[in-house]
Short mmCIF file of C-alpha atoms in Angstrom, two decimals:
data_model
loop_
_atom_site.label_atom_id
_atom_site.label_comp_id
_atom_site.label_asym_id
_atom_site.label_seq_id
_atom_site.Cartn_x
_atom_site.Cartn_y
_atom_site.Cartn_z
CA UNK A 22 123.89 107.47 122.51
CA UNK A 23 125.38 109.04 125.19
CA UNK A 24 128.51 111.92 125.39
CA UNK A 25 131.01 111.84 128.36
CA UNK A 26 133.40 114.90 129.27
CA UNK A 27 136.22 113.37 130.69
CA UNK A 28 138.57 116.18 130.71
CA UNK A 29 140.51 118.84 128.52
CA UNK A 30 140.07 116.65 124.82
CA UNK A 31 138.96 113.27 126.26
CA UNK A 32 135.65 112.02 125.43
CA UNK A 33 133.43 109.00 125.40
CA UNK A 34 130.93 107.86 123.04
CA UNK A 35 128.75 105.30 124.49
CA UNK A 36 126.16 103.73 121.37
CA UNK A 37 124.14 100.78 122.22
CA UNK A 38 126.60 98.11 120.96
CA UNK A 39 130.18 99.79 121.38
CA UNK A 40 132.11 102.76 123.29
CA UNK A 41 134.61 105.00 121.66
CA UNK A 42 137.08 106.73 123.93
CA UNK A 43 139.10 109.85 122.07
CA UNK A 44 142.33 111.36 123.90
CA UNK A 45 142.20 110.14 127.31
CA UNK A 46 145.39 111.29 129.36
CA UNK A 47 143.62 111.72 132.57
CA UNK A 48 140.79 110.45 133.95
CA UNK A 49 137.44 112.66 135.79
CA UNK A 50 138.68 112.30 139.40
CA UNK A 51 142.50 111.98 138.33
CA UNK A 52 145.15 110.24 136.76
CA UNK A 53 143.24 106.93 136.88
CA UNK A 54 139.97 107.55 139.02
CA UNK A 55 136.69 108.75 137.46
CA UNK A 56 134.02 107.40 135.01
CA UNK A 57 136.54 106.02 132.44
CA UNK A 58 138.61 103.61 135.14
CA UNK A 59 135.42 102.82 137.58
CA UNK A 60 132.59 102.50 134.66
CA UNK A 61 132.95 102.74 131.08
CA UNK A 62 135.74 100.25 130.94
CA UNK A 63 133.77 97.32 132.86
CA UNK A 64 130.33 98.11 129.82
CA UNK A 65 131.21 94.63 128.88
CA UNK A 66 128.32 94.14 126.52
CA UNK A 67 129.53 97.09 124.14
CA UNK A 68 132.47 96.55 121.82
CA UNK A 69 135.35 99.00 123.11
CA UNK A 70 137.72 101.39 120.79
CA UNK A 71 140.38 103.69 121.96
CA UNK A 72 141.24 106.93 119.82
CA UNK A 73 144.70 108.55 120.19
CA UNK A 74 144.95 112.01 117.72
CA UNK A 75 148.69 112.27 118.86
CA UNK A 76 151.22 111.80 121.40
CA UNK A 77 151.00 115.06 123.33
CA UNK A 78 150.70 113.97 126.84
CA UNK A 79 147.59 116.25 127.07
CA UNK A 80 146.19 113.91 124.69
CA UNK A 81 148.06 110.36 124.56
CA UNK A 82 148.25 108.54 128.31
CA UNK A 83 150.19 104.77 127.46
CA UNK A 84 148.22 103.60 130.36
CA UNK A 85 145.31 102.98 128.12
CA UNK A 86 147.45 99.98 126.74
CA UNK A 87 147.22 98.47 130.13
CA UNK A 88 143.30 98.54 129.53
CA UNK A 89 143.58 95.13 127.61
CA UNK A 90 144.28 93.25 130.91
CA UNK A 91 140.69 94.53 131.63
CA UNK A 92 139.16 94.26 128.57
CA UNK A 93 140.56 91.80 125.48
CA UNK A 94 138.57 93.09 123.20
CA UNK A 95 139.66 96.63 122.87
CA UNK A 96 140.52 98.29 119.31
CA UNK A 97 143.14 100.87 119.39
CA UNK A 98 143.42 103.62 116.95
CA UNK A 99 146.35 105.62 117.08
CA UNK A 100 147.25 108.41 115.22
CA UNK A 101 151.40 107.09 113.26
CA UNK A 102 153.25 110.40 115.06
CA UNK A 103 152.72 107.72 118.62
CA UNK A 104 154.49 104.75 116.72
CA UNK A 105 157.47 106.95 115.95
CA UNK A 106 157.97 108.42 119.43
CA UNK A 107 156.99 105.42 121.17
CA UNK A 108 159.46 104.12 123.90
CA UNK A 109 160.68 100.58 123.35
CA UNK A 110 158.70 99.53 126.55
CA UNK A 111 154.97 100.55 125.07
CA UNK A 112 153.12 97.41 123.78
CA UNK A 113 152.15 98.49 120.30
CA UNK A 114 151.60 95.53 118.86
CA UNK A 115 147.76 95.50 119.33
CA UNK A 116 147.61 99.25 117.85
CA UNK A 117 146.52 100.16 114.41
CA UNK A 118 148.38 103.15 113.60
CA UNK A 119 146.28 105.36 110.87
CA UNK A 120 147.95 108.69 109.25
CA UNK A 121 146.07 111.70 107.26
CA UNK A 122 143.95 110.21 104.69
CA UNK A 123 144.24 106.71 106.08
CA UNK A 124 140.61 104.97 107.30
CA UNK A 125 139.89 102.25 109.81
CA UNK A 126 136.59 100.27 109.28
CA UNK A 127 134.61 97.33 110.54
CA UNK A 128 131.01 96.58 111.05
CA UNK A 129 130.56 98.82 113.70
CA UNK A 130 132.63 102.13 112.80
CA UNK A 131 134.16 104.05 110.21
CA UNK A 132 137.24 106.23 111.60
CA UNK A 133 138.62 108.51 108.62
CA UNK A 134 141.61 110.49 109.83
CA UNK A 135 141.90 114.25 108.53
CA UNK A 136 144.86 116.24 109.34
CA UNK A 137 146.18 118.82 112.12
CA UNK A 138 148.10 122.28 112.33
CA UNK A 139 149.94 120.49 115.27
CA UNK A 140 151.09 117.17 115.86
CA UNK A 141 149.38 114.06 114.57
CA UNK A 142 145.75 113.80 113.21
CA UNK A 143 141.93 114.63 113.37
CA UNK A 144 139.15 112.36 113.13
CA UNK A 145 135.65 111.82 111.74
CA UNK A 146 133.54 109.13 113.12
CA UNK A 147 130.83 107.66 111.44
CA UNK A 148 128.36 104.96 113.04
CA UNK A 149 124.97 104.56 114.49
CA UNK A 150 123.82 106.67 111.09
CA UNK A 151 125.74 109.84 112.78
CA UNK A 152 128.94 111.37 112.07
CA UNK A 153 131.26 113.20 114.53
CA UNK A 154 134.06 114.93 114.45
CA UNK A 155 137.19 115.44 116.99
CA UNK A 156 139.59 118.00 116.21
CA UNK A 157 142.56 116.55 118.23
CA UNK A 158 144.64 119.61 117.60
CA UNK A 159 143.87 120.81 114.16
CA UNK A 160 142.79 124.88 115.20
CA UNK A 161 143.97 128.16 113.60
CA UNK A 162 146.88 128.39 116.38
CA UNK A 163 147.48 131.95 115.61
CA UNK A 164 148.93 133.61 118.83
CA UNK A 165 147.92 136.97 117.29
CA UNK A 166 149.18 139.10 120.80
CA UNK A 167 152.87 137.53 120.65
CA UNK A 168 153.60 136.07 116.93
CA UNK A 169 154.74 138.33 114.01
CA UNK A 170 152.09 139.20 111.31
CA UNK A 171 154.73 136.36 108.95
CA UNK A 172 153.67 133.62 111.74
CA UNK A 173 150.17 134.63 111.76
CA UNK A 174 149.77 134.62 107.85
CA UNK A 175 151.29 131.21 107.94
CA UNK A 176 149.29 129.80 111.27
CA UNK A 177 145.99 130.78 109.06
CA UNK A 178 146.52 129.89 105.55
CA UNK A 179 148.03 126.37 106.92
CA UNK A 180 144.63 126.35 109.11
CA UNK A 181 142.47 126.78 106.11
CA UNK A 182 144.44 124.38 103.95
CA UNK A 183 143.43 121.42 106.15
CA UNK A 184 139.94 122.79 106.94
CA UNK A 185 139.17 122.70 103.16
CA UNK A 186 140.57 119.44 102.99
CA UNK A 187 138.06 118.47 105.74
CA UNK A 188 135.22 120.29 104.19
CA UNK A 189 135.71 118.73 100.55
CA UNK A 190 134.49 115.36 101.96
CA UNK A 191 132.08 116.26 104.67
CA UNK A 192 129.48 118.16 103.58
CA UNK A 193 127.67 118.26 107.16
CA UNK A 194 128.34 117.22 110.76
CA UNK A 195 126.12 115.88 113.78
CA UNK A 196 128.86 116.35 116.05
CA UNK A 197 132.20 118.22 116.40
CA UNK A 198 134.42 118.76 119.37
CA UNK A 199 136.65 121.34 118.54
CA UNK A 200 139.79 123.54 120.42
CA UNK A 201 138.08 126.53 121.84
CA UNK A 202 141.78 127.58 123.85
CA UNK A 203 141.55 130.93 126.11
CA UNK A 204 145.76 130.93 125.61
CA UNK A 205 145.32 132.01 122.27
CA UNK A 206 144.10 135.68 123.46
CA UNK A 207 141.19 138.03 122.15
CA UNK A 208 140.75 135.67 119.36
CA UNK A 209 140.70 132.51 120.69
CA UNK A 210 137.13 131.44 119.17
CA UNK A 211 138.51 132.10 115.51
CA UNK A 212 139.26 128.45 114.40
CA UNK A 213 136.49 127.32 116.35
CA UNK A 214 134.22 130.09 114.32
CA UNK A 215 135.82 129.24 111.04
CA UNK A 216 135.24 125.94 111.84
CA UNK A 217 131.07 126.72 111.74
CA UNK A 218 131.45 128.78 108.72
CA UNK A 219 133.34 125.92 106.40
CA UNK A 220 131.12 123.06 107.40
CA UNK A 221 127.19 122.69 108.63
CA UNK A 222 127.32 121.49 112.03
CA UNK A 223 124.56 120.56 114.12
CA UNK A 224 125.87 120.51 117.62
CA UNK A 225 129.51 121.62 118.83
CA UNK A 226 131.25 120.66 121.57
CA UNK A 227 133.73 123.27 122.95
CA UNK A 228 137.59 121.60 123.74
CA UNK A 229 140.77 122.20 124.90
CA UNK A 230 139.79 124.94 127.25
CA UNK A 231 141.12 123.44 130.69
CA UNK A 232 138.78 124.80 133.59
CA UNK A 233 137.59 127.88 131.57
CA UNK A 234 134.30 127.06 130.97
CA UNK A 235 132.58 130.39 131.14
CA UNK A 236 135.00 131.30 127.95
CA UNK A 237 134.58 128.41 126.09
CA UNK A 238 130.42 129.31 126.99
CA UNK A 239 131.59 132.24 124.93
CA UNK A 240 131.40 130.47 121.24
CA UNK A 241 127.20 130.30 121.63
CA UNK A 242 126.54 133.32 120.13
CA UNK A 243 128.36 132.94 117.07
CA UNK A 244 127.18 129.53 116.94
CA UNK A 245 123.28 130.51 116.93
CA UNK A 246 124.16 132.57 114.19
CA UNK A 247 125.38 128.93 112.08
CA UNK A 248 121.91 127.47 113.64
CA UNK A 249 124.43 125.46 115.34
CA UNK A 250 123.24 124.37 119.03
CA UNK A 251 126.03 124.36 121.95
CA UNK A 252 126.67 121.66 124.63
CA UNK A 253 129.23 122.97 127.33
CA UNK A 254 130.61 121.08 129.51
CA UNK A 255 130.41 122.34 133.41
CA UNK A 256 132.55 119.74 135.23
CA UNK A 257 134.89 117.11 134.43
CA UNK A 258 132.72 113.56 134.19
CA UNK A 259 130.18 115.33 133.36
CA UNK A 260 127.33 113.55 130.88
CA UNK A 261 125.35 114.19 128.00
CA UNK A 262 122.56 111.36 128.29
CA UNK A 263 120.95 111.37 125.25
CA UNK A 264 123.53 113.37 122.54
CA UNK A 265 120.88 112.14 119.57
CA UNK A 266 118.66 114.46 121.11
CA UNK A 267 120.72 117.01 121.50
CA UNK A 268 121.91 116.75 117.87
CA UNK A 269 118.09 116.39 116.79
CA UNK A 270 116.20 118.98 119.01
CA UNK A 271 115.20 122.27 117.10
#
């Protein structure tokens, strides 16, 4: 099983017999160059799924829908928010839409969708006897250096409602991707911390971070602490060739 950084939230999961693609707006190299548009899309031995948390263009790119003129067999899983806002000119018909609570299955995958402190949903991914986890947006968005102590009380208690409702039916991860967001100021590891403190995690992958990758380096310390092991990504593209080993090493 193998882990690609494509950039900012976008990831792809590449298991022997399928490929999962989460929040792809931009490709490695650019809008539409880089290891999504010149490899993992022509893998045509390995079923193909595309995973949409929410319609943020940092997240949601409708170019993926163009992806069925290259591949047929391509399952979309979007999170409902994208049907609502969709223009009248996206082709949605080969989308399944899935809101908080909701679960797509088949005989590869399980995709249960968990909920966000932003727009749209999270997800947990089961399959290949592993379970990950991508936050999409859900973080403790707290903005402690320019909200009032009223928004900050209400950013974390609306946090910790939906990571409890996470934790109550996942009592361990292999895998979690998870905002760690320099904008948020001196605290910006503190969803990502509370994260490791709710629920046993085995390896975490750092998020939503843009081009700081010496801060998002930051959250390793607090995750040794959890016995959680980091990966951080260094580059855009860049790929994790053997994540079960990562997840399994001591």
């Amino acid at each position: 099983m193998r882990l690609t950084y494509i950039y900012h939230s976008g990831f792809a999961i590449e298991a022997p017999n399928y490929t999962i693609i989460i929040d792809y707006f931009e490709d490695s190299l650019g809008k539409d160059k880089g290891v999504v548009n010149d490899r993992i899309l022509y893998r045509s031995t390995q079923k193909l799924y595309v995973l949409c948390s929410h319609g943020h263009s940092d997240h949601f790119n409708p170019d993926v829908l163009k992806w069925k003129d290259i591949r047929s067999d391509i399952t979309y899983i979007f999170s409902k928010d994208i049907q609502a806002s969709s223009g009248a000119g996206m082709k949605m018909k080969d989308v399944i839409f899935i809101d908080k609570d909701e679960v797509f299955q088949d005989d590869m995958i399980k995709v249960t969708a968990y909920g966000s402190t932003d727009l749209g949903i999270s997800f947990k991914i089961e399959g290949g006897g592993r379970t990950i986890f991508h936050a999409g947006d859900l973080n403790n968005w707290h903005w402690n250096e320019e909200s009032t102590d009223e928004e900050i009380v209400e950013a974390e208690d609306f946090y910790k409602r939906e990571l409890d409702h996470v934790a109550a039916t996942t009592p361990h991860l292999d895998a979690a991707m998870f905002p760690v967001d320099p904008r948020l100021g001196s605290d910006y590891m503190m969803g990502a911390e509370q994260f490791l403190e709710k629920i046993p995690t085995r390896l975490f992958v750092p998020m939503h971070f843009g081009t700081e990758y010496e801060k998002a380096k930051a959250i390793e310390g607090f995750a040794k602490k959890m016995n959680t092991k980091v990966y951080i990504p260094t580059r855009r593209g860049e790929v994790l060739e053997n994540l079960e080993e990562a997840i399994d090493k001591n």
